[in-house]
Amino acid sequence: MARILQLDEAIAELVHDGDTVALEGFTHLIPVAAGHEIIRQRRRDLTLVRMTPDIVYDQLIGAGCARKLIFSWGGNPGVGSLHRFRDAIQNSWPVPLEIEEHSHAGMANRYAAGASGLPFAVLRGYAGTDLPAQTDTIKMIECPFTGERLAAVPAINPDVGIIHAQQADRAGNVQMWGITGVQKETVLASKRSLVTVEEIVDELTPRPGAVVLPQWVVTAVAEAPGGAAPSYAQGYYERDNAYYQQWDPIGRDREKFENWLATEVLSTERSAR
Amino acid sequence: MARILQLDEAIAELVHDGDTVALEGFTHLIPVAAGHEIIRQRRRDLTLVRMTPDIVYDQLIGAGCARKLIFSWGGNPGVGSLHRFRDAIQNSWPVPLEIEEHSHAGMANRYAAGASGLPFAVLRGYAGTDLPAQTDTIKMIECPFTGERLAAVPAINPDVGIIHAQQADRAGNVQMWGITGVQKETVLASKRSLVTVEEIVDELTPRPGAVVLPQWVVTAVAEAPGGAAPSYAQGYYERDNAYYQQWDPIGRDREKFENWLATEVLSTERSAR
Amino acid sequence: MSSAEFTSDEMMTVGAARSLHDGVACFVGIGLPSTAANLARRTHAPNLVLIYESGTLGAKPDRLPLSIGDGVLADTADSVIGVPEIFNYWLQPGRIDTGFLGGAQVDRFGNINTTVIGGDYANPKVRLPGAGGAPEIAASCREVLIVMRMSPRSFVEKLDFVTSVGYGTGKGDREKLGLRGRGPVKVITDLGVLEPDPETCELTLTQLSPGATVEQAREAVGWPLKVVDEPTVLQAPTETELTVLRELKATIGGAK
Amino acid sequence: MSSAEFTSDEMMTVGAARSLHDGVACFVGIGLPSTAANLARRTHAPNLVLIYESGTLGAKPDRLPLSIGDGVLADTADSVIGVPEIFNYWLQPGRIDTGFLGGAQVDRFGNINTTVIGGDYANPKVRLPGAGGAPEIAASCREVLIVMRMSPRSFVEKLDFVTSVGYGTGKGDREKLGLRGRGPVKVITDLGVLEPDPETCELTLTQLSPGATVEQAREAVGWPLKVVDEPTVLQAPTETELTVLRELKATIGGAK
């Protein structure tokens, strides 16, 4: 049964220095509060995984939490580049950042293989691109029936998978709806998992398009209202577009970023819930 | 856009002698009316595919429509054996029946590979069993990253995939709910597809747990109220358990079966809708 | 405690139910396993998670389902998912604690046949339903419970076909085959319970049903059955177990 | 027909919208492709099926979505599915008619770079967002439309990185690589439209935007640009097209 913890407790217990950690969310339901708590607890040497690293990954990288990023599209959606990410790759600031780069199709299949307990996945992908030359996690495989050559990618099995959902019940069953991305796979592929939720309710009401994760595959649930902001949580709040815009000048400048980090994350405390 | 046809038109147009045809349904929503129409139109030499061939497949086989069956579990659920199926395999009556036998996991993955446009799927399966020795559609494959050996099975891409759903709208968008088995994969894996539905409605109302197949991946929709009986259609009617029981003595006896065939299928006409 | 009369099938079902610990996730097949799992959920294991291969996770049926795809399972499940997902995301990674299997034949290493009997594969004497979900349930569940009535026709020296693997040809085979789960930890029968010998994995009679004898068990098994020094006797079904079981069975009438 | 004033970006968006036939299924990226697709759905192609990589099939947004995962897409979709499914069941088998791609660099064979510019991969001058869905969109959609403003920095002789394949090194390469779709059938720019030469697959200027010249196009391209004998001139945006486009753009303010 999933345990209901406070967010700081959950991060302290589940995320260790050196872990491979996936905080997934596809535009919607991005686990930002959990990311900030990881920064606050000053985790180091993490291998961060995410298909679409955006602002919260820029922040984690800028704060020096990561030594490696596994990803398929890194940017501030609708705005531009992630400057902390670029500074880390191009100038090793504040620490060097290794990258392992895939396409979305490749990453989605790596999570699916991880969730399936398979060591690898097969896809039609990467053919003719320069990506395979840059990573040893793309190989070719031959169909044993047709002889056709396809791409193979290894499973991702993070030490910790972290997602944000709208609701959990008191037993820790989780329900999310709207765009749910690769979050189910992330939890199922991970050795440990944390789901932050907008609210804990007495009973989950079935909804069209909802994805349910039963409590017995979730390690911990933490209530974190607003925990996906500045992204949105369908049924709870909308995307804070201004935040994405406002991040650009902060992210561009090391000093501004460090001020932001000190005032907005390190010196604050997530209100206990 | 899916065309709305009458069931007999749809079968006449989509199902040809010699085709590979999958009529899928997992206990729930079994496309029985479509199967009977195939018998009525006296199709021959079909390769029938289904994870769980039950009574309607027994009937198709007994009527001499099939030359081959690809399956993973064949029986009259809760009752016993399929005697027409056994008679065909053991005595070639009325025609010889070739079989290609898998496990559920293998069949589900074959459909998923078919739906994914991949030539094969990889799974942890069959190891140590006698199944691989009986079919050339199970091979071993090595993970290019770990060296681990896993099973590989070829995609299934039927000429025609037939399923039954609760509803379609007038554009041919299909919605089914409750237990939906491998039906989405069946339609997506097939070159042509037919969905029989309980009713055609003006608008599909989103429902918890519903699977929607957009009209542009469905070839034809035919209204066939009660078309899943004696299986059930959640929200419409319940399973006719007595039919499953009553099938047993009919299926056991060639003469009784031929009487059944003549009176219940061949001499009847599906009411035009 | 009751001394009520009960059938050997009832004993077998109760024995199977008792083998399910509260809170575990159980992959349930139809028939006796489903009855046992539902009995367990109504008695000592209210938090048992029932998973059916039709794609229902956490079903809480208020009556016995008549098939693995009964509508009551979808209606009461935490989540209903597709069949590829149930096998790939849920069974295959080994996240399901207990799998239940039956069969037409079992051998001394808990391997099971549900495919063909007699003749050869192409021309069998009896064609059985086939594999279904069994091979991967046998491979991937953390542990497997086998439930079968004992008879020399079903407890055989050599299977006519290996559909699902128990311990293969003995200890170490599962590891060599890459099977993730522990394998069959109990074979629950009408006459008693067999468990794999810790050293050899050979099924060994460890418990007897009330009234059954070692001699009866030996006669019902087609190989020289090993028996532990002092087989314990299974506790007879309690009144509660019997009452709940019979109530459950009675629900079948009204089911779809 | 209108002679209203319009920007070259508006011409480009309208040109892209016109390339989408009614009833086709279109894999839409955010930005100009999404604007063009929504414009098409509101003008000549009311039955255009919009598919976003976030998993929304058949979205019918009443305003411009601000991201590929905007809530309005889920709210209005025929079906919302997971990201692995959108790539595996929908994109990969080649069932999507048209894919839209942009990029930082394109070469004469329609190959695209969205990864790094300058330096080398490990130490690039500019680190771009990366591949996202593009490589498999380029490979698997039945046809691809590329939309990019023309400039010598973006229309280059040689890509710094091949993120997505157009025609590789020329005709026949897609087949050799096993790519299922036809590849880029049009590159829609602010100055005009390039199309692959039927013999060589080299991108060739076939149409000019109103007011643009062949000379301007040649100067904006970093390789010796081939031009058809008589490039046609694109029809200027109609009043309807412009009105709808500007209304659409105005919806962004209130969006989440």
JSON list of N, CA, C and O in Angstrom, two decimals, chain D residues 20-60:
[
{"chain": "D", "resi": 20, "resn": "LEU", "atom": "N", "xyz": [-3.05, 21.50, -46.64]},
{"chain": "D", "resi": 20, "resn": "LEU", "atom": "CA", "xyz": [-3.72, 20.42, -45.89]},
{"chain": "D", "resi": 20, "resn": "LEU", "atom": "C", "xyz": [-5.08, 20.14, -46.51]},
{"chain": "D", "resi": 20, "resn": "LEU", "atom": "O", "xyz": [-5.95, 21.01, -46.55]},
{"chain": "D", "resi": 21, "resn": "HIS", "atom": "N", "xyz": [-5.26, 18.93, -46.97]},
{"chain": "D", "resi": 21, "resn": "HIS", "atom": "CA", "xyz": [-6.52, 18.57, -47.63]},
{"chain": "D", "resi": 21, "resn": "HIS", "atom": "C", "xyz": [-7.56, 18.19, -46.59]},
{"chain": "D", "resi": 21, "resn": "HIS", "atom": "O", "xyz": [-7.24, 17.63, -45.54]},
{"chain": "D", "resi": 22, "resn": "ASP", "atom": "N", "xyz": [-8.79, 18.47, -46.90]},
{"chain": "D", "resi": 22, "resn": "ASP", "atom": "CA", "xyz": [-9.87, 18.15, -45.97]},
{"chain": "D", "resi": 22, "resn": "ASP", "atom": "C", "xyz": [-9.91, 16.64, -45.71]},
{"chain": "D", "resi": 22, "resn": "ASP", "atom": "O", "xyz": [-9.73, 15.83, -46.63]},
{"chain": "D", "resi": 23, "resn": "GLY", "atom": "N", "xyz": [-10.13, 16.31, -44.47]},
{"chain": "D", "resi": 23, "resn": "GLY", "atom": "CA", "xyz": [-10.31, 14.91, -44.11]},
{"chain": "D", "resi": 23, "resn": "GLY", "atom": "C", "xyz": [-9.03, 14.16, -43.81]},
{"chain": "D", "resi": 23, "resn": "GLY", "atom": "O", "xyz": [-9.09, 13.04, -43.32]},
{"chain": "D", "resi": 24, "resn": "VAL", "atom": "N", "xyz": [-7.88, 14.75, -44.08]},
{"chain": "D", "resi": 24, "resn": "VAL", "atom": "CA", "xyz": [-6.65, 14.02, -43.77]},
{"chain": "D", "resi": 24, "resn": "VAL", "atom": "C", "xyz": [-6.34, 14.12, -42.28]},
{"chain": "D", "resi": 24, "resn": "VAL", "atom": "O", "xyz": [-6.86, 14.97, -41.57]},
{"chain": "D", "resi": 25, "resn": "ALA", "atom": "N", "xyz": [-5.51, 13.20, -41.83]},
{"chain": "D", "resi": 25, "resn": "ALA", "atom": "CA", "xyz": [-5.04, 13.23, -40.45]},
{"chain": "D", "resi": 25, "resn": "ALA", "atom": "C", "xyz": [-3.66, 13.87, -40.44]},
{"chain": "D", "resi": 25, "resn": "ALA", "atom": "O", "xyz": [-2.78, 13.48, -41.20]},
{"chain": "D", "resi": 26, "resn": "CYS", "atom": "N", "xyz": [-3.52, 14.84, -39.58]},
{"chain": "D", "resi": 26, "resn": "CYS", "atom": "CA", "xyz": [-2.33, 15.68, -39.60]},
{"chain": "D", "resi": 26, "resn": "CYS", "atom": "C", "xyz": [-1.66, 15.67, -38.24]},
{"chain": "D", "resi": 26, "resn": "CYS", "atom": "O", "xyz": [-2.31, 15.94, -37.22]},
{"chain": "D", "resi": 27, "resn": "PHE", "atom": "N", "xyz": [-0.38, 15.36, -38.20]},
{"chain": "D", "resi": 27, "resn": "PHE", "atom": "CA", "xyz": [0.40, 15.37, -36.95]},
{"chain": "D", "resi": 27, "resn": "PHE", "atom": "C", "xyz": [0.96, 16.78, -36.80]},
{"chain": "D", "resi": 27, "resn": "PHE", "atom": "O", "xyz": [1.78, 17.22, -37.59]},
{"chain": "D", "resi": 28, "resn": "VAL", "atom": "N", "xyz": [0.50, 17.48, -35.78]},
{"chain": "D", "resi": 28, "resn": "VAL", "atom": "CA", "xyz": [0.72, 18.91, -35.68]},
{"chain": "D", "resi": 28, "resn": "VAL", "atom": "C", "xyz": [1.76, 19.23, -34.61]},
{"chain": "D", "resi": 28, "resn": "VAL", "atom": "O", "xyz": [1.65, 18.77, -33.48]},
{"chain": "D", "resi": 29, "resn": "GLY", "atom": "N", "xyz": [2.74, 20.04, -34.96]},
{"chain": "D", "resi": 29, "resn": "GLY", "atom": "CA", "xyz": [3.66, 20.58, -33.96]},
{"chain": "D", "resi": 29, "resn": "GLY", "atom": "C", "xyz": [3.18, 21.97, -33.56]},
{"chain": "D", "resi": 29, "resn": "GLY", "atom": "O", "xyz": [2.33, 22.57, -34.22]},
{"chain": "D", "resi": 30, "resn": "ILE", "atom": "N", "xyz": [3.72, 22.45, -32.44]},
{"chain": "D", "resi": 30, "resn": "ILE", "atom": "CA", "xyz": [3.26, 23.75, -31.96]},
{"chain": "D", "resi": 30, "resn": "ILE", "atom": "C", "xyz": [3.86, 24.87, -32.79]},
{"chain": "D", "resi": 30, "resn": "ILE", "atom": "O", "xyz": [4.82, 24.66, -33.53]},
{"chain": "D", "resi": 31, "resn": "GLY", "atom": "N", "xyz": [3.28, 26.07, -32.69]},
{"chain": "D", "resi": 31, "resn": "GLY", "atom": "CA", "xyz": [3.79, 27.21, -33.44]},
{"chain": "D", "resi": 31, "resn": "GLY", "atom": "C", "xyz": [3.08, 27.30, -34.78]},
{"chain": "D", "resi": 31, "resn": "GLY", "atom": "O", "xyz": [1.89, 26.98, -34.89]},
{"chain": "D", "resi": 32, "resn": "LEU", "atom": "N", "xyz": [3.82, 27.68, -35.82]},
{"chain": "D", "resi": 32, "resn": "LEU", "atom": "CA", "xyz": [3.19, 27.89, -37.11]},
{"chain": "D", "resi": 32, "resn": "LEU", "atom": "C", "xyz": [2.41, 26.69, -37.63]},
{"chain": "D", "resi": 32, "resn": "LEU", "atom": "O", "xyz": [1.29, 26.85, -38.12]},
{"chain": "D", "resi": 33, "resn": "PRO", "atom": "N", "xyz": [2.92, 25.46, -37.50]},
{"chain": "D", "resi": 33, "resn": "PRO", "atom": "CA", "xyz": [2.13, 24.31, -37.99]},
{"chain": "D", "resi": 33, "resn": "PRO", "atom": "C", "xyz": [0.76, 24.23, -37.33]},
{"chain": "D", "resi": 33, "resn": "PRO", "atom": "O", "xyz": [-0.24, 23.97, -37.99]},
{"chain": "D", "resi": 34, "resn": "SER", "atom": "N", "xyz": [0.72, 24.47, -36.03]},
{"chain": "D", "resi": 34, "resn": "SER", "atom": "CA", "xyz": [-0.55, 24.40, -35.33]},
{"chain": "D", "resi": 34, "resn": "SER", "atom": "C", "xyz": [-1.47, 25.52, -35.79]},
{"chain": "D", "resi": 34, "resn": "SER", "atom": "O", "xyz": [-2.67, 25.31, -36.00]},
{"chain": "D", "resi": 35, "resn": "THR", "atom": "N", "xyz": [-0.92, 26.70, -35.98]},
{"chain": "D", "resi": 35, "resn": "THR", "atom": "CA", "xyz": [-1.73, 27.81, -36.49]},
{"chain": "D", "resi": 35, "resn": "THR", "atom": "C", "xyz": [-2.29, 27.46, -37.86]},
{"chain": "D", "resi": 35, "resn": "THR", "atom": "O", "xyz": [-3.49, 27.65, -38.14]},
{"chain": "D", "resi": 36, "resn": "ALA", "atom": "N", "xyz": [-1.42, 26.94, -38.72]},
{"chain": "D", "resi": 36, "resn": "ALA", "atom": "CA", "xyz": [-1.84, 26.60, -40.08]},
{"chain": "D", "resi": 36, "resn": "ALA", "atom": "C", "xyz": [-2.92, 25.52, -40.07]},
{"chain": "D", "resi": 36, "resn": "ALA", "atom": "O", "xyz": [-3.93, 25.60, -40.79]},
{"chain": "D", "resi": 37, "resn": "ALA", "atom": "N", "xyz": [-2.73, 24.52, -39.23]},
{"chain": "D", "resi": 37, "resn": "ALA", "atom": "CA", "xyz": [-3.69, 23.42, -39.19]},
{"chain": "D", "resi": 37, "resn": "ALA", "atom": "C", "xyz": [-5.04, 23.91, -38.67]},
{"chain": "D", "resi": 37, "resn": "ALA", "atom": "O", "xyz": [-6.10, 23.53, -39.18]},
{"chain": "D", "resi": 38, "resn": "ASN", "atom": "N", "xyz": [-5.01, 24.74, -37.66]},
{"chain": "D", "resi": 38, "resn": "ASN", "atom": "CA", "xyz": [-6.26, 25.28, -37.13]},
{"chain": "D", "resi": 38, "resn": "ASN", "atom": "C", "xyz": [-6.93, 26.23, -38.11]},
{"chain": "D", "resi": 38, "resn": "ASN", "atom": "O", "xyz": [-8.16, 26.27, -38.20]},
{"chain": "D", "resi": 39, "resn": "LEU", "atom": "N", "xyz": [-6.11, 26.96, -38.85]},
{"chain": "D", "resi": 39, "resn": "LEU", "atom": "CA", "xyz": [-6.66, 27.81, -39.91]},
{"chain": "D", "resi": 39, "resn": "LEU", "atom": "C", "xyz": [-7.35, 26.95, -40.98]},
{"chain": "D", "resi": 39, "resn": "LEU", "atom": "O", "xyz": [-8.48, 27.24, -41.41]},
{"chain": "D", "resi": 40, "resn": "ALA", "atom": "N", "xyz": [-6.69, 25.92, -41.39]},
{"chain": "D", "resi": 40, "resn": "ALA", "atom": "CA", "xyz": [-7.25, 25.03, -42.42]},
{"chain": "D", "resi": 40, "resn": "ALA", "atom": "C", "xyz": [-8.59, 24.45, -41.94]},
{"chain": "D", "resi": 40, "resn": "ALA", "atom": "O", "xyz": [-9.57, 24.38, -42.70]},
{"chain": "D", "resi": 41, "resn": "ARG", "atom": "N", "xyz": [-8.62, 24.03, -40.67]},
{"chain": "D", "resi": 41, "resn": "ARG", "atom": "CA", "xyz": [-9.84, 23.41, -40.14]},
{"chain": "D", "resi": 41, "resn": "ARG", "atom": "C", "xyz": [-11.00, 24.41, -40.09]},
{"chain": "D", "resi": 41, "resn": "ARG", "atom": "O", "xyz": [-12.16, 24.03, -40.17]},
{"chain": "D", "resi": 42, "resn": "ARG", "atom": "N", "xyz": [-10.66, 25.70, -40.01]},
{"chain": "D", "resi": 42, "resn": "ARG", "atom": "CA", "xyz": [-11.71, 26.72, -39.96]},
{"chain": "D", "resi": 42, "resn": "ARG", "atom": "C", "xyz": [-12.06, 27.26, -41.35]},
{"chain": "D", "resi": 42, "resn": "ARG", "atom": "O", "xyz": [-12.96, 28.08, -41.47]},
{"chain": "D", "resi": 43, "resn": "THR", "atom": "N", "xyz": [-11.31, 26.85, -42.36]},
{"chain": "D", "resi": 43, "resn": "THR", "atom": "CA", "xyz": [-11.62, 27.36, -43.70]},
{"chain": "D", "resi": 43, "resn": "THR", "atom": "C", "xyz": [-12.01, 26.20, -44.62]},
{"chain": "D", "resi": 43, "resn": "THR", "atom": "O", "xyz": [-13.14, 25.74, -44.58]},
{"chain": "D", "resi": 44, "resn": "HIS", "atom": "N", "xyz": [-11.06, 25.71, -45.40]},
{"chain": "D", "resi": 44, "resn": "HIS", "atom": "CA", "xyz": [-11.41, 24.74, -46.44]},
{"chain": "D", "resi": 44, "resn": "HIS", "atom": "C", "xyz": [-11.42, 23.30, -45.96]},
{"chain": "D", "resi": 44, "resn": "HIS", "atom": "O", "xyz": [-11.79, 22.39, -46.71]},
{"chain": "D", "resi": 45, "resn": "ALA", "atom": "N", "xyz": [-10.95, 23.04, -44.74]},
{"chain": "D", "resi": 45, "resn": "ALA", "atom": "CA", "xyz": [-10.76, 21.64, -44.32]},
{"chain": "D", "resi": 45, "resn": "ALA", "atom": "C", "xyz": [-11.42, 21.37, -42.96]},
{"chain": "D", "resi": 45, "resn": "ALA", "atom": "O", "xyz": [-10.75, 21.04, -42.00]},
{"chain": "D", "resi": 46, "resn": "PRO", "atom": "N", "xyz": [-12.75, 21.49, -42.89]},
{"chain": "D", "resi": 46, "resn": "PRO", "atom": "CA", "xyz": [-13.43, 21.34, -41.60]},
{"chain": "D", "resi": 46, "resn": "PRO", "atom": "C", "xyz": [-13.27, 19.95, -41.00]},
{"chain": "D", "resi": 46, "resn": "PRO", "atom": "O", "xyz": [-13.42, 19.78, -39.78]},
{"chain": "D", "resi": 47, "resn": "ASN", "atom": "N", "xyz": [-12.97, 18.95, -41.82]},
{"chain": "D", "resi": 47, "resn": "ASN", "atom": "CA", "xyz": [-12.82, 17.59, -41.30]},
{"chain": "D", "resi": 47, "resn": "ASN", "atom": "C", "xyz": [-11.37, 17.16, -41.13]},
{"chain": "D", "resi": 47, "resn": "ASN", "atom": "O", "xyz": [-11.06, 15.97, -41.03]},
{"chain": "D", "resi": 48, "resn": "LEU", "atom": "N", "xyz": [-10.49, 18.12, -41.11]},
{"chain": "D", "resi": 48, "resn": "LEU", "atom": "CA", "xyz": [-9.08, 17.82, -40.84]},
{"chain": "D", "resi": 48, "resn": "LEU", "atom": "C", "xyz": [-8.97, 17.19, -39.45]},
{"chain": "D", "resi": 48, "resn": "LEU", "atom": "O", "xyz": [-9.58, 17.68, -38.49]},
{"chain": "D", "resi": 49, "resn": "VAL", "atom": "N", "xyz": [-8.23, 16.12, -39.35]},
{"chain": "D", "resi": 49, "resn": "VAL", "atom": "CA", "xyz": [-8.05, 15.46, -38.05]},
{"chain": "D", "resi": 49, "resn": "VAL", "atom": "C", "xyz": [-6.72, 15.92, -37.45]},
{"chain": "D", "resi": 49, "resn": "VAL", "atom": "O", "xyz": [-5.66, 15.64, -38.00]},
{"chain": "D", "resi": 50, "resn": "LEU", "atom": "N", "xyz": [-6.78, 16.62, -36.35]},
{"chain": "D", "resi": 50, "resn": "LEU", "atom": "CA", "xyz": [-5.57, 17.15, -35.72]},
{"chain": "D", "resi": 50, "resn": "LEU", "atom": "C", "xyz": [-5.06, 16.19, -34.65]},
{"chain": "D", "resi": 50, "resn": "LEU", "atom": "O", "xyz": [-5.79, 15.84, -33.72]},
{"chain": "D", "resi": 51, "resn": "ILE", "atom": "N", "xyz": [-3.80, 15.82, -34.79]},
{"chain": "D", "resi": 51, "resn": "ILE", "atom": "CA", "xyz": [-3.19, 14.90, -33.83]},
{"chain": "D", "resi": 51, "resn": "ILE", "atom": "C", "xyz": [-1.96, 15.57, -33.24]},
{"chain": "D", "resi": 51, "resn": "ILE", "atom": "O", "xyz": [-1.09, 16.04, -33.99]},
{"chain": "D", "resi": 52, "resn": "TYR", "atom": "N", "xyz": [-1.91, 15.64, -31.94]},
{"chain": "D", "resi": 52, "resn": "TYR", "atom": "CA", "xyz": [-0.76, 16.25, -31.26]},
{"chain": "D", "resi": 52, "resn": "TYR", "atom": "C", "xyz": [0.00, 15.15, -30.52]},
{"chain": "D", "resi": 52, "resn": "TYR", "atom": "O", "xyz": [-0.60, 14.20, -30.02]},
{"chain": "D", "resi": 53, "resn": "GLU", "atom": "N", "xyz": [1.31, 15.30, -30.43]},
{"chain": "D", "resi": 53, "resn": "GLU", "atom": "CA", "xyz": [2.13, 14.22, -29.88]},
{"chain": "D", "resi": 53, "resn": "GLU", "atom": "C", "xyz": [1.88, 14.01, -28.39]},
{"chain": "D", "resi": 53, "resn": "GLU", "atom": "O", "xyz": [2.31, 13.00, -27.84]},
{"chain": "D", "resi": 54, "resn": "SER", "atom": "N", "xyz": [1.18, 14.92, -27.76]},
{"chain": "D", "resi": 54, "resn": "SER", "atom": "CA", "xyz": [0.81, 14.73, -26.36]},
{"chain": "D", "resi": 54, "resn": "SER", "atom": "C", "xyz": [-0.24, 13.63, -26.19]},
{"chain": "D", "resi": 54, "resn": "SER", "atom": "O", "xyz": [-0.55, 13.24, -25.07]},
{"chain": "D", "resi": 55, "resn": "GLY", "atom": "N", "xyz": [-0.79, 13.15, -27.31]},
{"chain": "D", "resi": 55, "resn": "GLY", "atom": "CA", "xyz": [-1.74, 12.03, -27.20]},
{"chain": "D", "resi": 55, "resn": "GLY", "atom": "C", "xyz": [-3.18, 12.41, -27.50]},
{"chain": "D", "resi": 55, "resn": "GLY", "atom": "O", "xyz": [-4.09, 11.63, -27.20]},
{"chain": "D", "resi": 56, "resn": "THR", "atom": "N", "xyz": [-3.40, 13.57, -28.09]},
{"chain": "D", "resi": 56, "resn": "THR", "atom": "CA", "xyz": [-4.78, 13.95, -28.40]},
{"chain": "D", "resi": 56, "resn": "THR", "atom": "C", "xyz": [-5.07, 13.65, -29.85]},
{"chain": "D", "resi": 56, "resn": "THR", "atom": "O", "xyz": [-4.45, 14.18, -30.76]},
{"chain": "D", "resi": 57, "resn": "LEU", "atom": "N", "xyz": [-6.05, 12.77, -30.05]},
{"chain": "D", "resi": 57, "resn": "LEU", "atom": "CA", "xyz": [-6.48, 12.37, -31.40]},
{"chain": "D", "resi": 57, "resn": "LEU", "atom": "C", "xyz": [-7.75, 13.14, -31.74]},
{"chain": "D", "resi": 57, "resn": "LEU", "atom": "O", "xyz": [-8.74, 13.06, -31.02]},
{"chain": "D", "resi": 58, "resn": "GLY", "atom": "N", "xyz": [-7.71, 13.85, -32.86]},
{"chain": "D", "resi": 58, "resn": "GLY", "atom": "CA", "xyz": [-8.92, 14.54, -33.30]},
{"chain": "D", "resi": 58, "resn": "GLY", "atom": "C", "xyz": [-9.29, 15.72, -32.43]},
{"chain": "D", "resi": 58, "resn": "GLY", "atom": "O", "xyz": [-10.47, 15.95, -32.16]},
{"chain": "D", "resi": 59, "resn": "ALA", "atom": "N", "xyz": [-8.30, 16.50, -32.01]},
{"chain": "D", "resi": 59, "resn": "ALA", "atom": "CA", "xyz": [-8.59, 17.69, -31.20]},
{"chain": "D", "resi": 59, "resn": "ALA", "atom": "C", "xyz": [-9.30, 18.73, -32.06]},
{"chain": "D", "resi": 59, "resn": "ALA", "atom": "O", "xyz": [-9.02, 18.86, -33.26]},
{"chain": "D", "resi": 60, "resn": "LYS", "atom": "N", "xyz": [-10.23, 19.45, -31.43]},
{"chain": "D", "resi": 60, "resn": "LYS", "atom": "CA", "xyz": [-10.99, 20.50, -32.13]},
{"chain": "D", "resi": 60, "resn": "LYS", "atom": "C", "xyz": [-10.95, 21.78, -31.29]},
{"chain": "D", "resi": 60, "resn": "LYS", "atom": "O", "xyz": [-11.98, 22.26, -30.82]}
]
